[in-house]
Every structure is written in C-alpha cells, then in structure tokens.
C-alpha cells in the first residue's frame, strides 16, 4: 500500500517523474480525461480549505473519476466521537483513495494504517503539507528550470507554517541550496527542522528577523500567513500578524528574476499591488497544485496512461 504522508517518502527521482507527468498533463489533457473512470477520491477535511480540497476534487474530475467526502468535521461522525482510524477504515470501504486534512499532527498517518486504500496527507496541524510542496516544486521548476543553486527565503510564521516545513524538507535534497529563514523570534522554524533536516544535509542557513536586510540575495521568496488557528492566545496573534508585509517598495531591492511564492490564503503579507509584478508566482502555484495532484493520484492508484 502506498501513501503520501511526508514529502521525504518521495525520492528525487519520484519528484522528477511526477513533474514529467504533470507537464505531460498540461500538454495533453485529453490523454488523461478518462483514465480514472469509476475510481473514487474521498476528501476528508476536518479543517478549512479552499485550494487543497477543491484542487484535489478538480484533479479527480479531470482524470474522469468521482469524488465524495466532507469539508467540516462537524458534518461527519467525528462529531459523535468516532476515531480517525475508524473513520478511515469506513471510508476505505467506499473510496479508492483518500485525501485527509486534520488539525492533529499525525492524523493522516494514523488513517493510513487502517484505511486499506492510499491516504494522502492534505495538511496535518502545524506539521506537514506534502502536496502543497508538490505544487511549489512544479512552480520552482517552471520558473527556474532546476532545483539546484537557489537561495530560498522563507518569511513569516515558520513555526506553525506546515508548508514551509515540507518545502525545506524537499529542497534540502538538491545541490547548492541555501535558506534564509525570516521570522519574528517567537515564530522561528522548529528545532527538529534545523537539526534533522538542514544540518543533517549540510544545508547552509541563516535566521533573521529582517526581510529588508535579506531580500536582495534571494532567488525565491516564500511568504506565509501567521497561522492564527494554532496560537494559544489572541493577543500574541494580534501582536505578530503584521510582522511582514511585502510591498512594491520592498521589491525594489530584490533581484529581477526573484520568484515570489505564497501557499495562500494571504491575509496581509503581500500587498495586492504586488500581484501585477511579473515576479509574483502565487496564483501560478494554485494551478500547478492541480496538475501535481493529478500526477500524484495516478501514481498512488498505479494507473498506467
Ligand atoms: C496552507 C495550509 O493549509 O497550510 N494553505 C494551503 O493549503 N494552500 C497555508 C495556510 O493556510 O496558511
């Protein structure tokens, strides 16, 4: 049984093959439009989502398959106290593949043990978000042509921002990659990412509280939202929420070929005036996410095209 719980489960070769498939889907959508006929994807979302859930559903429809599921936990039996493993075991009787988002770290892993069908982690608490990273990787590949020789700035809530954890994990396997980790003191990247991922792979990184001091050296600037729902108190959220706001003024100091990325939703971290800058890539990420989820579904269902 194959699942995607953590991006590290995919080798560099696996990533290359998924990207090749996604690029082929973009070129030849008609070849893929019936390949998942009579297959069902279940989307089990215990937390809010726009892009991840709808892109999974659009991906399955574009492969000719069907979709079932729920988009809030209080409309499922979780509200009656059912465990994640029982819910997964149940849904595995109806669907061929499951995409699950849950506020608890590790819930999709638990689900994968009883589901009997492939389970995809669509975001678990403040931990991981491997399919957002697949969207990010296709975007980086299409913008830069390679994953090597990049200085990547991650800015905002690096503590609770699960997309950043998975992105660092994926990019740490390529050549001559450096990270600039920009956050308030309270929202620095968790220690295990530094020791087990960055230092274990000899990846150079610096930590800073200043976007202005660092923007000029970056090839990629990955902005993130302060993750309000993971805070223990509202006062801390209000104090930290506008720590970084990217504006056209600040972008003047950036490289001409910088790629500005953001997993979205944005709250206030990127001024809408940046949207027209050719360096803004965040809506390209949205579309790339659908193609990579199509490629992932094909891989996990072992559909030959
Ligand atoms: C992200 C998430 O859910 O972690 N959104 C997404 O899936 N594109 C980022 C966020 O919510 O800030």
XYZ file of C-alpha atoms and ligand atoms in Angstrom:
317
model
C 0.000 0.000 0.000
C 1.415 3.362 -0.894
C 0.580 6.612 0.864
C 1.934 10.160 0.863
C 2.253 11.321 4.463
C 5.635 13.076 4.361
C 7.393 14.582 1.327
C 10.550 12.613 2.255
C 8.746 9.458 1.107
C 9.278 10.696 -2.460
C 12.820 10.372 -3.800
C 14.302 12.953 -6.164
C 13.531 10.509 -8.989
C 9.895 10.207 -7.843
C 9.620 14.027 -7.853
C 11.108 14.195 -11.358
C 8.627 11.615 -12.627
C 5.655 13.442 -11.041
C 6.813 16.667 -12.678
C 7.172 14.901 -16.043
C 3.630 13.551 -15.705
C 2.257 16.980 -14.681
C 3.943 18.633 -17.674
C 2.506 15.956 -19.969
C -0.976 16.520 -18.494
C -0.598 20.248 -19.210
C 0.401 19.483 -22.833
C -2.056 16.633 -23.498
C -5.053 16.885 -21.139
C -7.211 14.745 -23.447
C -4.990 11.698 -22.887
C -5.866 11.749 -19.191
C -9.533 12.658 -19.218
C -10.889 9.103 -18.762
C -8.049 7.241 -17.051
C -9.666 7.190 -13.577
C -13.164 6.278 -14.790
C -15.061 4.520 -11.927
C -12.383 5.415 -9.362
C -13.409 7.466 -6.354
C -11.435 10.002 -4.324
C -12.655 10.794 -0.794
C -11.746 14.208 0.605
C -11.912 14.129 4.407
C -11.346 17.700 5.565
C -11.516 18.282 9.310
C -10.143 21.842 8.807
C -10.999 24.721 6.448
C -9.607 24.652 2.914
C -10.255 26.229 -0.464
C -7.347 25.349 -2.741
C -6.269 21.987 -1.402
C -9.701 20.378 -1.283
C -11.042 21.895 -4.496
C -7.846 21.179 -6.419
C -7.957 17.537 -5.313
C -11.579 17.347 -6.440
C -10.901 19.134 -9.744
C -7.895 16.836 -10.270
C -10.013 13.701 -9.856
C -12.801 15.042 -12.118
C -10.245 15.916 -14.816
C -8.998 12.324 -14.658
C -12.559 11.090 -15.262
C -13.062 9.907 -11.672
C -15.600 10.753 -8.970
C -15.376 12.487 -5.623
C -17.094 12.073 -2.248
C -16.326 13.442 1.200
C -16.907 16.144 3.763
C -15.454 19.586 4.312
C -16.015 20.089 8.021
C -15.603 17.719 10.915
C -18.996 18.508 12.471
C -20.773 17.076 9.433
C -19.016 13.703 9.914
C -19.199 11.119 12.704
C -16.106 12.726 14.242
C -18.687 14.988 15.901
C -20.092 11.864 17.599
C -16.642 10.876 18.849
C -15.515 8.466 16.131
C -11.745 7.927 15.961
C -9.674 8.857 12.911
C -8.765 5.220 12.360
C -12.401 4.067 12.365
C -13.411 6.892 10.013
C -10.547 5.938 7.673
C -11.439 2.242 7.786
C -15.039 3.118 6.926
C -14.215 5.462 4.055
C -11.759 2.898 2.665
C -14.831 0.704 2.025
C -16.287 3.372 -0.299
C -13.339 5.107 -1.957
C -10.196 4.061 -3.847
C -8.010 6.843 -2.421
C -8.311 9.331 0.454
C -7.023 12.892 0.885
C -7.210 13.935 4.548
C -6.659 17.253 6.322
C -6.740 17.271 10.101
C -5.776 19.696 12.897
C -3.857 16.970 14.752
C -0.282 16.223 13.718
C -0.020 12.595 12.604
C -3.749 12.021 11.937
C -3.247 11.076 8.235
C -0.514 8.628 9.289
C -2.939 7.012 11.734
C -5.591 6.904 8.981
C -3.164 5.215 6.575
C -2.821 2.236 8.935
C -6.490 1.225 8.733
C -7.842 2.739 5.504
C -6.916 -0.158 3.217
C -6.515 2.359 0.346
C -3.823 5.023 -0.296
C -4.016 8.022 2.057
C -2.647 11.445 1.156
C -1.790 13.966 3.859
C -3.526 17.203 2.824
C -2.137 19.067 5.855
C -1.769 17.826 9.452
C -1.788 20.560 12.085
C 1.384 22.629 12.145
C 3.415 19.668 10.876
C 3.498 18.843 7.148
C 1.745 19.605 3.869
C 3.423 17.471 1.192
C 1.006 18.163 -1.676
C 1.436 21.932 -1.297
C 5.138 21.207 -1.671
C 4.433 19.322 -4.909
C 2.666 22.473 -6.178
C 5.632 24.556 -5.016
C 8.147 22.239 -6.691
C 6.410 22.355 -10.066
C 6.290 26.145 -9.761
C 10.001 26.371 -8.926
C 10.813 24.005 -11.810
C 8.758 26.012 -14.311
C 10.176 29.334 -13.090
C 13.820 28.361 -12.569
C 14.316 25.238 -14.724
C 16.120 23.443 -11.884
C 16.114 22.871 -8.121
C 19.857 23.473 -7.742
C 21.797 26.668 -6.938
C 18.943 28.537 -5.259
C 18.845 30.849 -2.243
C 15.386 30.460 -0.761
C 13.943 32.915 1.746
C 11.063 31.677 3.889
C 9.300 34.538 5.624
C 6.538 34.754 8.246
C 5.247 32.036 10.557
C 7.966 29.411 10.250
C 6.936 27.732 13.499
C 3.396 26.678 12.645
C 3.603 27.032 8.844
C 3.416 23.412 7.705
C 4.029 24.280 4.045
C 7.457 25.681 4.969
C 8.415 22.536 6.877
C 7.644 20.316 3.884
C 9.298 22.712 1.414
C 12.554 22.839 3.415
C 12.464 19.068 3.682
C 12.067 18.639 -0.086
C 14.581 21.292 -1.174
C 17.289 20.115 1.251
C 17.983 17.212 -1.107
C 19.190 19.348 -4.033
C 22.638 20.802 -4.802
C 23.864 24.184 -3.563
C 20.585 25.232 -1.948
C 20.706 27.830 0.843
C 17.962 29.030 3.171
C 17.310 32.424 4.733
C 14.728 31.910 7.491
C 12.988 35.202 8.254
C 10.555 35.315 11.180
C 9.812 37.003 14.498
C 11.760 35.417 17.393
C 8.580 33.672 18.592
C 7.844 32.074 15.208
C 11.222 30.587 14.280
C 11.396 27.263 12.460
C 11.137 24.266 14.875
C 14.431 22.922 16.178
C 13.951 19.493 14.559
C 13.866 21.095 11.101
C 17.232 22.711 11.827
C 18.914 19.633 13.267
C 17.274 16.733 11.432
C 16.790 18.364 8.049
C 19.076 21.357 7.437
C 22.123 20.381 9.490
C 21.779 16.680 8.716
C 22.000 17.527 4.992
C 24.736 20.193 5.420
C 22.440 22.892 4.060
C 23.671 26.430 4.846
C 21.029 28.617 6.504
C 20.736 31.829 8.453
C 17.936 33.039 10.701
C 16.948 36.690 10.693
C 14.091 38.921 11.782
C 14.528 41.301 8.819
C 13.046 40.903 5.337
C 14.618 44.164 4.104
C 18.167 43.067 5.036
C 17.869 39.833 3.074
C 15.519 40.325 0.125
C 18.333 41.308 -2.274
C 20.081 37.924 -2.047
C 17.060 35.713 -2.712
C 16.109 33.685 -5.806
C 12.826 32.628 -4.185
C 10.853 34.443 -1.501
C 8.265 32.146 0.094
C 5.866 34.288 2.134
C 3.491 32.724 4.680
C 0.482 33.717 6.753
C 0.691 33.901 10.546
C -1.275 30.760 11.491
C -3.901 32.261 13.787
C -5.659 28.930 14.444
C -2.515 27.448 16.021
C -1.981 30.269 18.537
C -2.764 29.797 22.193
C -3.847 33.393 22.707
C -5.282 36.114 20.518
C -3.041 38.863 21.953
C 0.102 37.143 20.614
C -1.546 36.696 17.220
C -2.524 40.373 17.035
C 0.996 41.452 18.010
C 2.678 39.243 15.387
C 0.213 39.127 12.497
C 1.596 42.052 10.506
C 5.278 41.380 11.149
C 5.989 41.266 7.390
C 4.128 42.887 4.531
C 5.672 42.602 1.062
C 5.125 45.787 -0.968
C 6.303 47.038 -4.390
C 8.620 49.375 -2.452
C 10.382 46.473 -0.713
C 10.619 44.549 -4.003
C 12.769 47.322 -5.487
C 15.733 45.841 -3.618
C 15.064 42.303 -4.958
C 16.617 40.507 -7.937
C 14.910 40.974 -11.307
C 14.313 37.210 -11.506
C 13.102 36.683 -7.939
C 10.082 34.354 -7.690
C 7.598 35.478 -5.023
C 5.664 32.475 -3.736
C 2.905 32.004 -1.130
C 0.789 28.881 -0.496
C -2.250 31.155 0.045
C -4.558 32.191 1.626
C -2.840 35.524 2.122
C -4.172 37.768 4.823
C -1.985 40.850 4.698
C 1.522 39.523 3.982
C 1.615 40.506 0.314
C 0.122 43.801 -0.782
C -2.301 43.345 -3.711
C -0.169 45.912 -5.543
C 2.467 43.150 -5.897
C 0.059 40.925 -7.878
C 0.859 42.647 -11.176
C 4.624 42.312 -10.716
C 5.955 39.639 -13.104
C 7.823 38.132 -10.148
C 4.534 37.202 -8.383
C 4.033 33.427 -8.743
C 1.393 32.613 -6.126
C -1.536 32.192 -8.482
C 0.642 30.033 -10.737
C 1.186 27.808 -7.676
C -2.581 27.373 -7.381
C -2.865 25.961 -10.893
C 0.306 23.889 -10.619
C -1.172 22.280 -7.494
C -3.987 20.757 -9.509
C -1.633 19.213 -12.078
C 0.679 17.762 -9.433
C -2.288 16.302 -7.532
C -3.435 14.668 -10.783
C 0.043 13.182 -11.222
C 0.072 12.005 -7.597
C -3.347 10.337 -7.839
C -2.176 8.444 -10.955
C 0.978 7.304 -9.163
C -0.742 6.127 -5.982
C -3.559 4.385 -7.885
C -0.922 2.860 -10.201
C -2.869 3.930 -13.259
C -0.913 3.349 -16.456
C -1.519 6.015 -19.132
C -1.801 26.389 3.582
C -2.169 25.396 4.647
O -3.305 24.964 4.731
O -1.240 25.028 5.380
N -2.800 26.566 2.638
C -2.838 25.732 1.540
O -3.068 24.571 1.646
N -2.567 26.270 0.349
C -1.259 27.655 4.101
C -2.043 28.423 5.118
O -3.147 28.044 5.493
O -1.535 29.460 5.537
